[in-house]
Short mmCIF file of C-alpha atoms in Angstrom, two decimals:
data_model
loop_
_atom_site.label_atom_id
_atom_site.label_comp_id
_atom_site.label_asym_id
_atom_site.label_seq_id
_atom_site.Cartn_x
_atom_site.Cartn_y
_atom_site.Cartn_z
CA UNK A 1 -12.82 -36.38 6.65
CA UNK A 2 -10.74 -38.40 4.23
CA UNK A 3 -9.36 -41.91 4.18
CA UNK A 4 -6.05 -40.44 5.22
CA UNK A 5 -7.59 -39.45 8.49
CA UNK A 6 -7.45 -35.71 8.15
CA UNK A 7 -9.94 -32.92 8.44
CA UNK A 8 -9.67 -31.24 5.09
CA UNK A 9 -12.59 -28.86 4.80
CA UNK A 10 -12.33 -25.24 5.85
CA UNK A 11 -15.84 -25.02 7.19
CA UNK A 12 -17.21 -25.97 10.54
CA UNK A 13 -19.66 -28.38 8.93
CA UNK A 14 -16.76 -30.62 7.96
CA UNK A 15 -15.42 -30.86 11.50
CA UNK A 16 -16.59 -33.80 13.60
CA UNK A 17 -18.33 -32.50 16.69
CA UNK A 18 -15.87 -34.28 18.91
CA UNK A 19 -12.73 -32.89 17.29
CA UNK A 20 -10.23 -32.46 18.78
CA UNK A 21 -10.14 -35.24 21.33
CA UNK A 22 -7.25 -36.04 23.64
CA UNK A 23 -5.07 -37.71 21.01
CA UNK A 24 -5.83 -35.43 18.07
CA UNK A 25 -2.78 -33.74 16.55
CA UNK A 26 -3.41 -30.30 15.02
CA UNK A 27 -1.10 -29.69 12.08
CA UNK A 28 -0.37 -26.27 10.54
CA UNK A 29 -1.20 -26.18 6.86
CA UNK A 30 1.77 -25.46 4.57
CA UNK A 31 -0.01 -22.42 3.18
CA UNK A 32 0.04 -20.76 6.61
CA UNK A 33 3.13 -18.60 7.11
CA UNK A 34 3.76 -17.43 10.64
CA UNK A 35 5.07 -13.96 11.46
CA UNK A 36 6.17 -13.61 15.11
CA UNK A 37 5.07 -10.35 16.73
CA UNK A 38 6.37 -10.22 20.30
CA UNK A 39 3.66 -12.08 22.17
CA UNK A 40 1.24 -12.53 19.33
CA UNK A 41 1.56 -13.85 15.80
CA UNK A 42 0.47 -12.84 12.35
CA UNK A 43 -0.42 -15.65 9.95
CA UNK A 44 -0.58 -15.24 6.19
CA UNK A 45 -2.70 -17.74 4.29
CA UNK A 46 -1.05 -18.09 0.90
CA UNK A 47 -4.07 -19.86 -0.57
CA UNK A 48 -6.89 -17.64 0.62
CA UNK A 49 -4.63 -14.55 0.52
CA UNK A 50 -5.81 -13.66 3.99
CA UNK A 51 -3.89 -12.25 6.89
CA UNK A 52 -4.73 -13.01 10.51
CA UNK A 53 -3.40 -11.55 13.72
CA UNK A 54 -3.94 -13.85 16.67
CA UNK A 55 -4.34 -12.49 20.18
CA UNK A 56 -1.73 -13.61 22.74
CA UNK A 57 -3.86 -16.53 24.01
CA UNK A 58 -4.50 -17.92 20.54
CA UNK A 59 -0.87 -17.27 19.63
CA UNK A 60 0.30 -19.40 22.56
CA UNK A 61 -1.86 -22.24 21.28
CA UNK A 62 -0.73 -21.78 17.67
CA UNK A 63 2.92 -21.81 18.74
CA UNK A 64 2.41 -25.25 20.23
CA UNK A 65 0.86 -26.71 17.11
CA UNK A 66 4.09 -28.21 15.80
CA UNK A 67 2.52 -31.16 14.02
CA UNK A 68 3.46 -33.63 16.77
CA UNK A 69 1.84 -32.37 19.98
CA UNK A 70 -1.56 -33.79 20.78
CA UNK A 71 -4.48 -31.78 22.11
CA UNK A 72 -3.83 -33.12 25.62
CA UNK A 73 -0.15 -32.26 25.46
CA UNK A 74 -0.90 -28.72 24.37
CA UNK A 75 -3.37 -28.31 27.22
CA UNK A 76 -0.89 -29.73 29.73
CA UNK A 77 1.87 -27.39 28.57
CA UNK A 78 -0.37 -24.35 28.92
CA UNK A 79 -1.78 -25.45 32.28
CA UNK A 80 1.76 -25.87 33.52
CA UNK A 81 2.66 -22.35 32.45
CA UNK A 82 -0.53 -20.74 33.70
CA UNK A 83 -1.58 -22.68 36.82
CA UNK A 84 -3.79 -19.89 38.17
CA UNK A 85 -6.07 -19.87 35.18
CA UNK A 86 -5.81 -23.55 34.37
CA UNK A 87 -9.53 -24.23 34.77
CA UNK A 88 -10.65 -22.79 31.47
CA UNK A 89 -7.63 -23.66 29.41
CA UNK A 90 -8.92 -26.98 28.07
CA UNK A 91 -12.09 -25.36 26.73
CA UNK A 92 -10.16 -22.42 25.27
CA UNK A 93 -7.72 -24.69 23.46
CA UNK A 94 -10.53 -26.86 22.15
CA UNK A 95 -12.48 -23.92 20.73
CA UNK A 96 -9.38 -22.15 19.38
CA UNK A 97 -8.18 -25.24 17.51
CA UNK A 98 -11.58 -25.65 15.92
CA UNK A 99 -11.55 -22.00 14.89
CA UNK A 100 -8.08 -22.33 13.35
CA UNK A 101 -9.28 -25.32 11.34
CA UNK A 102 -12.31 -23.35 10.18
CA UNK A 103 -9.99 -20.58 9.00
CA UNK A 104 -7.99 -23.04 6.95
CA UNK A 105 -4.82 -22.59 8.99
CA UNK A 106 -4.75 -26.02 10.63
CA UNK A 107 -5.69 -29.52 9.65
CA UNK A 108 -6.25 -32.14 12.26
CA UNK A 109 -5.24 -35.77 12.24
CA UNK A 110 -7.51 -38.35 13.77
CA UNK A 111 -6.40 -40.01 17.00
CA UNK A 112 -4.02 -42.86 16.55
CA UNK A 113 -3.12 -42.01 12.95
CA UNK B 1 -1.52 16.14 -36.51
CA UNK B 2 -4.32 14.90 -38.68
CA UNK B 3 -3.76 11.20 -38.09
CA UNK B 4 -3.30 11.80 -34.41
CA UNK B 5 -6.85 13.05 -34.26
CA UNK B 6 -8.35 10.30 -36.36
CA UNK B 7 -9.88 8.77 -33.28
CA UNK B 8 -12.41 6.16 -34.28
CA UNK B 9 -14.07 6.27 -30.85
CA UNK B 10 -13.62 2.56 -30.75
CA UNK B 11 -11.00 2.19 -28.06
CA UNK B 12 -8.42 -0.19 -29.41
CA UNK B 13 -9.05 0.96 -32.94
CA UNK B 14 -7.96 4.50 -32.27
CA UNK B 15 -5.09 5.58 -34.45
CA UNK B 16 -2.58 7.41 -32.32
CA UNK B 17 0.37 8.14 -34.53
CA UNK B 18 2.63 9.68 -31.98
CA UNK B 19 5.13 10.86 -34.56
CA UNK B 20 2.57 13.37 -35.78
CA UNK B 21 1.68 14.76 -32.39
CA UNK B 22 2.72 18.31 -31.67
CA UNK B 23 4.07 17.47 -28.27
CA UNK B 24 6.24 14.62 -27.00
CA UNK B 25 7.53 14.37 -23.47
CA UNK B 26 10.96 13.02 -22.68
CA UNK B 27 11.01 9.45 -21.32
CA UNK B 28 9.56 9.34 -17.83
CA UNK B 29 9.92 6.66 -15.21
CA UNK B 30 7.72 5.83 -12.24
CA UNK B 31 9.30 2.93 -10.33
CA UNK B 32 9.54 0.31 -13.08
CA UNK B 33 6.84 1.84 -15.31
CA UNK B 34 8.37 3.77 -18.20
CA UNK B 35 6.25 6.03 -20.32
CA UNK B 36 6.02 9.05 -22.57
CA UNK B 37 3.22 11.54 -23.08
CA UNK B 38 2.15 12.82 -26.45
CA UNK B 39 -0.47 15.33 -27.41
CA UNK B 40 -1.83 17.80 -29.86
CA UNK B 41 -1.89 20.74 -27.46
CA UNK B 42 1.63 21.99 -26.78
CA UNK B 43 0.61 24.10 -23.78
CA UNK B 44 -1.00 21.14 -22.07
CA UNK B 45 2.02 19.04 -22.95
CA UNK B 46 4.39 21.54 -21.44
CA UNK B 47 2.26 21.70 -18.31
CA UNK B 48 2.35 17.91 -17.95
CA UNK B 49 6.08 17.80 -18.60
CA UNK B 50 6.67 20.38 -15.89
CA UNK B 51 4.28 18.64 -13.49
CA UNK B 52 6.01 15.28 -13.99
CA UNK B 53 9.55 16.62 -14.24
CA UNK B 54 10.62 14.75 -11.11
CA UNK B 55 9.99 11.49 -13.01
CA UNK B 56 12.35 12.40 -15.84
CA UNK B 57 15.89 11.16 -16.31
CA UNK B 58 15.79 8.15 -14.01
CA UNK B 59 18.83 5.91 -14.02
CA UNK B 60 17.27 3.40 -16.38
CA UNK B 61 15.36 5.80 -18.59
CA UNK B 62 17.54 4.95 -21.53
CA UNK B 63 17.65 1.22 -20.93
CA UNK B 64 15.79 -1.58 -22.61
CA UNK B 65 12.23 -2.54 -21.85
CA UNK B 66 8.75 -1.51 -22.76
CA UNK B 67 7.89 2.15 -22.94
CA UNK B 68 4.22 2.93 -22.66
CA UNK B 69 2.61 5.85 -24.41
CA UNK B 70 -0.08 8.17 -23.15
CA UNK B 71 -1.77 10.41 -25.66
CA UNK B 72 -3.79 13.43 -24.58
CA UNK B 73 -5.92 14.41 -27.53
CA UNK B 74 -7.78 17.70 -27.49
CA UNK B 75 -10.90 17.84 -29.62
CA UNK B 76 -13.04 20.61 -31.03
CA UNK B 77 -15.23 22.08 -28.31
CA UNK B 78 -12.70 21.47 -25.54
CA UNK B 79 -13.25 17.77 -24.94
CA UNK B 80 -10.15 15.70 -24.31
CA UNK B 81 -9.59 12.01 -24.91
CA UNK B 82 -6.94 10.14 -22.98
CA UNK B 83 -5.25 7.09 -24.49
CA UNK B 84 -2.76 4.63 -23.10
CA UNK B 85 -0.99 2.48 -25.66
CA UNK B 86 -3.60 3.38 -28.26
CA UNK B 87 -6.51 2.35 -26.08
CA UNK B 88 -8.80 5.14 -25.04
CA UNK B 89 -9.12 5.07 -21.28
CA UNK B 90 -11.20 8.21 -20.71
CA UNK B 91 -13.30 10.80 -22.53
CA UNK B 92 -13.22 14.07 -20.63
CA UNK B 93 -14.73 17.49 -20.92
CA UNK B 94 -11.64 19.53 -20.07
CA UNK B 95 -7.88 19.37 -19.80
CA UNK B 96 -7.76 19.50 -16.00
CA UNK B 97 -9.85 16.35 -15.79
CA UNK B 98 -7.47 14.70 -18.24
CA UNK B 99 -4.55 15.54 -15.97
CA UNK B 100 -6.36 14.04 -12.97
CA UNK B 101 -7.17 10.90 -14.93
CA UNK B 102 -3.66 10.52 -16.24
CA UNK B 103 -2.18 10.74 -12.74
CA UNK B 104 -4.71 8.24 -11.43
CA UNK B 105 -4.05 5.83 -14.27
CA UNK B 106 -0.31 6.21 -13.80
CA UNK B 107 -0.73 4.99 -10.22
CA UNK B 108 -2.67 1.95 -11.42
CA UNK B 109 -0.05 1.09 -14.01
CA UNK B 110 2.78 1.47 -11.53
CA UNK B 111 1.03 -0.99 -9.24
CA UNK B 112 0.44 -3.38 -12.13
CA UNK B 113 4.00 -3.26 -13.41
CA UNK B 114 5.94 -3.39 -10.14
CA UNK B 115 6.90 -6.96 -9.35
CA UNK B 116 9.87 -6.81 -7.03
CA UNK B 117 8.44 -4.56 -4.36
CA UNK B 118 5.88 -4.64 -1.61
CA UNK B 119 3.72 -1.60 -2.24
CA UNK B 120 2.04 0.40 0.47
CA UNK B 121 -0.80 2.87 0.29
CA UNK B 122 1.33 5.32 2.21
CA UNK B 123 3.30 8.51 2.26
CA UNK B 124 7.06 8.22 2.30
CA UNK B 125 9.82 10.56 3.41
CA UNK B 126 13.58 10.49 3.77
CA UNK B 127 15.86 12.03 6.32
CA UNK B 128 19.44 11.01 5.67
CA UNK B 129 19.54 7.24 6.05
CA UNK B 130 16.17 7.16 7.75
CA UNK B 131 13.04 6.31 5.80
CA UNK B 132 9.65 7.24 7.20
CA UNK B 133 6.56 5.37 6.13
CA UNK B 134 3.08 6.85 6.63
CA UNK B 135 0.60 4.01 5.95
CA UNK B 136 -3.04 5.04 5.90
CA UNK B 137 -6.18 4.85 3.80
CA UNK B 138 -7.45 7.75 1.70
CA UNK B 139 -8.63 10.74 3.68
CA UNK B 140 -6.23 10.20 6.58
CA UNK B 141 -4.04 13.19 5.80
CA UNK B 142 -1.06 11.48 4.17
CA UNK B 143 -0.58 14.07 1.43
CA UNK B 144 -1.12 16.92 3.85
CA UNK B 145 1.46 15.55 6.27
CA UNK B 146 3.92 14.75 3.49
CA UNK B 147 3.62 18.32 2.19
CA UNK B 148 4.22 19.75 5.66
CA UNK B 149 7.24 17.50 6.22
CA UNK B 150 8.77 18.23 2.83
CA UNK B 151 8.31 21.92 3.53
CA UNK B 152 10.05 21.35 6.87
CA UNK B 153 13.08 19.84 5.17
CA UNK B 154 12.52 16.11 4.64
CA UNK B 155 13.05 14.36 1.32
CA UNK B 156 9.94 13.42 -0.65
CA UNK B 157 9.45 9.78 -1.64
CA UNK B 158 5.70 9.71 -2.30
CA UNK B 159 2.43 11.00 -0.95
CA UNK B 160 0.37 7.97 -1.95
CA UNK B 161 2.25 4.87 -3.05
CA UNK B 162 5.48 3.75 -1.41
CA UNK B 163 7.54 0.85 -2.73
CA UNK B 164 9.64 -1.32 -0.43
CA UNK B 165 12.15 -3.19 -2.57
CA UNK B 166 12.35 -6.81 -1.46
CA UNK B 167 16.00 -7.20 -2.44
CA UNK B 168 17.55 -3.97 -1.24
CA UNK B 169 15.08 -3.59 1.66
CA UNK B 170 14.82 0.10 0.91
CA UNK B 171 11.98 2.48 0.27
CA UNK B 172 12.12 3.77 -3.30
CA UNK B 173 11.14 7.24 -4.47
CA UNK B 174 8.02 7.61 -6.59
CA UNK B 175 7.97 11.40 -6.77
CA UNK B 176 4.88 12.07 -8.78
CA UNK B 177 3.10 15.32 -7.92
CA UNK B 178 1.50 15.53 -4.51
CA UNK B 179 -2.27 15.63 -4.69
CA UNK B 180 -3.82 18.00 -2.19
CA UNK B 181 -7.57 17.96 -1.71
CA UNK B 182 -9.66 21.00 -0.94
CA UNK B 183 -9.71 20.35 2.81
CA UNK B 184 -5.98 21.04 2.92
CA UNK B 185 -5.83 24.08 0.65
CA UNK B 186 -5.96 26.59 3.50
CA UNK B 187 -2.87 25.09 5.13
CA UNK B 188 -0.76 25.64 2.03
CA UNK B 189 -2.11 28.80 0.38
CA UNK B 190 1.39 29.69 -0.84
CA UNK B 191 1.41 26.54 -2.96
CA UNK B 192 -1.81 27.36 -4.83
CA UNK B 193 -1.13 26.58 -8.50
CA UNK B 194 -1.62 29.34 -11.03
CA UNK B 195 -5.03 28.95 -12.65
CA UNK B 196 -6.01 26.30 -10.12
CA UNK B 197 -9.24 24.78 -11.35
CA UNK B 198 -12.45 24.21 -9.46
CA UNK B 199 -13.79 20.68 -9.07
CA UNK B 200 -12.88 18.46 -12.01
CA UNK B 201 -14.17 15.08 -13.12
CA UNK B 202 -11.66 12.75 -11.58
CA UNK B 203 -11.85 8.95 -11.65
CA UNK B 204 -13.74 8.96 -8.36
CA UNK B 205 -16.14 11.77 -9.21
CA UNK B 206 -15.93 15.57 -9.10
CA UNK B 207 -13.19 16.77 -6.79
CA UNK B 208 -11.11 19.89 -6.29
CA UNK B 209 -7.43 19.00 -6.21
CA UNK B 210 -4.10 20.73 -6.48
CA UNK B 211 -1.21 18.88 -8.06
CA UNK B 212 2.01 20.09 -6.48
CA UNK B 213 5.50 19.23 -7.68
CA UNK B 214 7.85 18.33 -4.83
CA UNK B 215 10.26 20.95 -6.16
CA UNK B 216 7.57 23.61 -5.81
CA UNK B 217 7.35 22.89 -2.09
CA UNK B 218 11.09 22.99 -1.69
CA UNK B 219 13.64 22.91 -4.48
CA UNK B 220 15.66 19.70 -4.56
CA UNK B 221 13.29 17.94 -2.18
CA UNK B 222 13.03 14.64 -4.05
CA UNK B 223 14.50 11.97 -1.80
CA UNK B 224 16.48 8.84 -2.60
CA UNK B 225 16.22 5.17 -1.66
CA UNK B 226 16.59 4.60 2.07
CA UNK B 227 15.89 1.91 4.67
CA UNK B 228 12.65 2.31 6.61
CA UNK B 229 13.21 3.13 10.27
CA UNK B 230 10.03 4.88 11.37
CA UNK B 231 6.37 4.05 10.72
CA UNK B 232 3.75 6.67 11.52
CA UNK B 233 0.12 5.85 10.78
CA UNK B 234 -1.64 9.22 10.44
CA UNK B 235 -5.30 9.75 11.18
CA UNK B 236 -6.93 13.10 10.48
CA UNK B 237 -9.62 14.04 13.00
CA UNK B 238 -11.14 17.49 12.62
CA UNK B 239 -10.39 19.62 15.66
CA UNK B 240 -8.58 16.88 17.55
CA UNK B 241 -5.45 17.67 19.52
CA UNK B 242 -2.32 16.41 17.81
CA UNK B 243 -1.10 13.30 19.60
CA UNK B 244 1.43 10.60 18.95
CA UNK B 245 1.47 7.19 20.61
CA UNK B 246 3.48 4.04 20.18
CA UNK B 247 1.81 1.13 18.45
CA UNK B 248 2.06 -2.38 19.85
CA UNK B 249 3.62 -4.92 17.45
CA UNK B 250 0.26 -6.35 16.45
CA UNK B 251 -1.24 -2.87 15.96
CA UNK B 252 1.74 -1.88 13.81
CA UNK B 253 1.50 -5.12 11.84
CA UNK B 254 -2.16 -4.44 11.11
CA UNK B 255 -1.53 -0.78 10.24
CA UNK B 256 0.99 -1.90 7.65
CA UNK B 257 -0.88 -4.96 6.42
CA UNK B 258 -4.17 -3.14 5.90
CA UNK B 259 -2.40 -0.63 3.67
CA UNK B 260 -0.49 -3.01 1.45
CA UNK B 261 -1.46 -2.84 -2.19
CA UNK B 262 -0.03 -6.05 -3.63
CA UNK B 263 0.32 -8.44 -0.69
CA UNK B 264 -1.68 -11.04 -2.58
CA UNK B 265 0.98 -11.06 -5.31
CA UNK B 266 4.01 -10.97 -3.02
CA UNK B 267 2.49 -13.57 -0.71
CA UNK B 268 4.28 -15.06 2.28
CA UNK B 269 7.46 -13.06 1.55
CA UNK B 270 5.38 -9.94 1.94
CA UNK B 271 4.00 -11.12 5.27
CA UNK B 272 7.55 -11.73 6.49
CA UNK B 273 8.53 -8.24 5.32
CA UNK B 274 5.70 -6.82 7.41
CA UNK B 275 7.00 -8.70 10.44
CA UNK B 276 10.54 -7.45 9.80
CA UNK B 277 9.33 -3.89 9.45
CA UNK B 278 7.50 -4.09 12.76
CA UNK B 279 10.66 -5.43 14.37
CA UNK B 280 13.09 -2.90 12.93
CA UNK B 281 10.95 0.25 12.90
CA UNK B 282 9.68 2.49 15.64
CA UNK B 283 5.92 2.48 15.01
CA UNK B 284 3.40 5.15 16.01
CA UNK B 285 -0.13 6.37 15.45
CA UNK B 286 -0.50 10.09 14.84
CA UNK B 287 -3.86 11.76 15.39
CA UNK B 288 -3.80 15.20 13.81
CA UNK B 289 -5.82 18.17 12.75
CA UNK B 290 -3.00 20.67 12.25
CA UNK B 291 -0.28 19.59 9.81
CA UNK B 292 2.35 21.93 11.22
CA UNK B 293 1.95 20.49 14.73
CA UNK B 294 1.90 16.99 13.30
CA UNK B 295 5.07 17.63 11.33
CA UNK B 296 6.83 18.87 14.47
CA UNK B 297 5.95 15.64 16.29
CA UNK B 298 7.26 13.51 13.43
CA UNK B 299 10.45 15.57 13.19
CA UNK B 300 10.91 15.02 16.90
CA UNK B 301 11.13 11.27 16.26
CA UNK B 302 14.27 11.67 14.20
CA UNK B 303 17.29 10.75 16.24
CA UNK B 304 20.74 12.12 15.85
CA UNK B 305 21.33 9.72 12.96
CA UNK B 306 18.44 11.12 10.97
CA UNK B 307 19.67 14.39 9.54
CA UNK B 308 17.33 16.28 7.28
CA UNK B 309 18.04 16.20 3.57
#
């Protein structure tokens, strides 16, 4: 965590246990190039020279990480689109965002910053 | 010839005075890698020139730019040293091994020197304005399938390394000889080279290989640049029935991505190219054990717009 209020490390150890909370804003890193794939997405990491293919659930979360939406807003959007399976969505989004930070594809601002 | 043989066995110190060699090839061109071959054994030189004849006379063969020089130097006792640009890259015990090494090294240099293309570890074929890409790792049957499809009438682009030009968005021909391994020999007995050797010391250990010119499969079979329209990821499974199935976009993306050669150099543009290819191409997985059956399935994918060359 830096003075600028961002998670900057790629590894889980650098993530606060609470992140993301309701007001956290996940922000795609500039090195992550998105390739749309009809329902899923490929992401190329231009720094680590790694290529990822997200499954449709993770892709739906990634698509909503536009640098302005908070964790709560992302969850609400997905719950609105998938009311039948809304129960587990909050946990899925929380774990997926943490995983995307670990992979170096997202950084996360602190709440209120 | 004397100076040509004054090899100091010190790599960079080797004196390879190509003007004194007894054999010089014409300029050859493999994608953007231009080269000549020199040697002290005219018969071996003529064999190499014939084997690589499909790389001669490219449109920019006479243009400016670096020309690299291979030297194949026979020594007393039958040993052969292989040099590239006066650096010895292999010491071999026979001429066949030198041929295998030269072809392997040529592939490496083509990869190293090609900057404006996304390269795939893949076979490539042309049918009119339709390019077919066969991305797969070694041992999947690419060369076998390419040979069967060239024999069936398609244009040959490559059996191993296919270049997608980022500007023209076309597949480019790299028609070096097709390398068939021993497991495929029985499918193509008519193509057996004269004096085909047994296992030779290739870069990856002893292996029995045939090097087949595209023109020896079918005269005039070398294809030309064409846009990719079909992706078929072959997978050889001994005894398996030949089957073809559509790949989902993410499966196709992975099949292509896992067989890129220089994605790290091309970067995000390359990733976008992969996405575009998935979008524009019909993508399939082909499980095969019989190349003739497999070729028939691939030929069946060609629509009315894809006439054979």
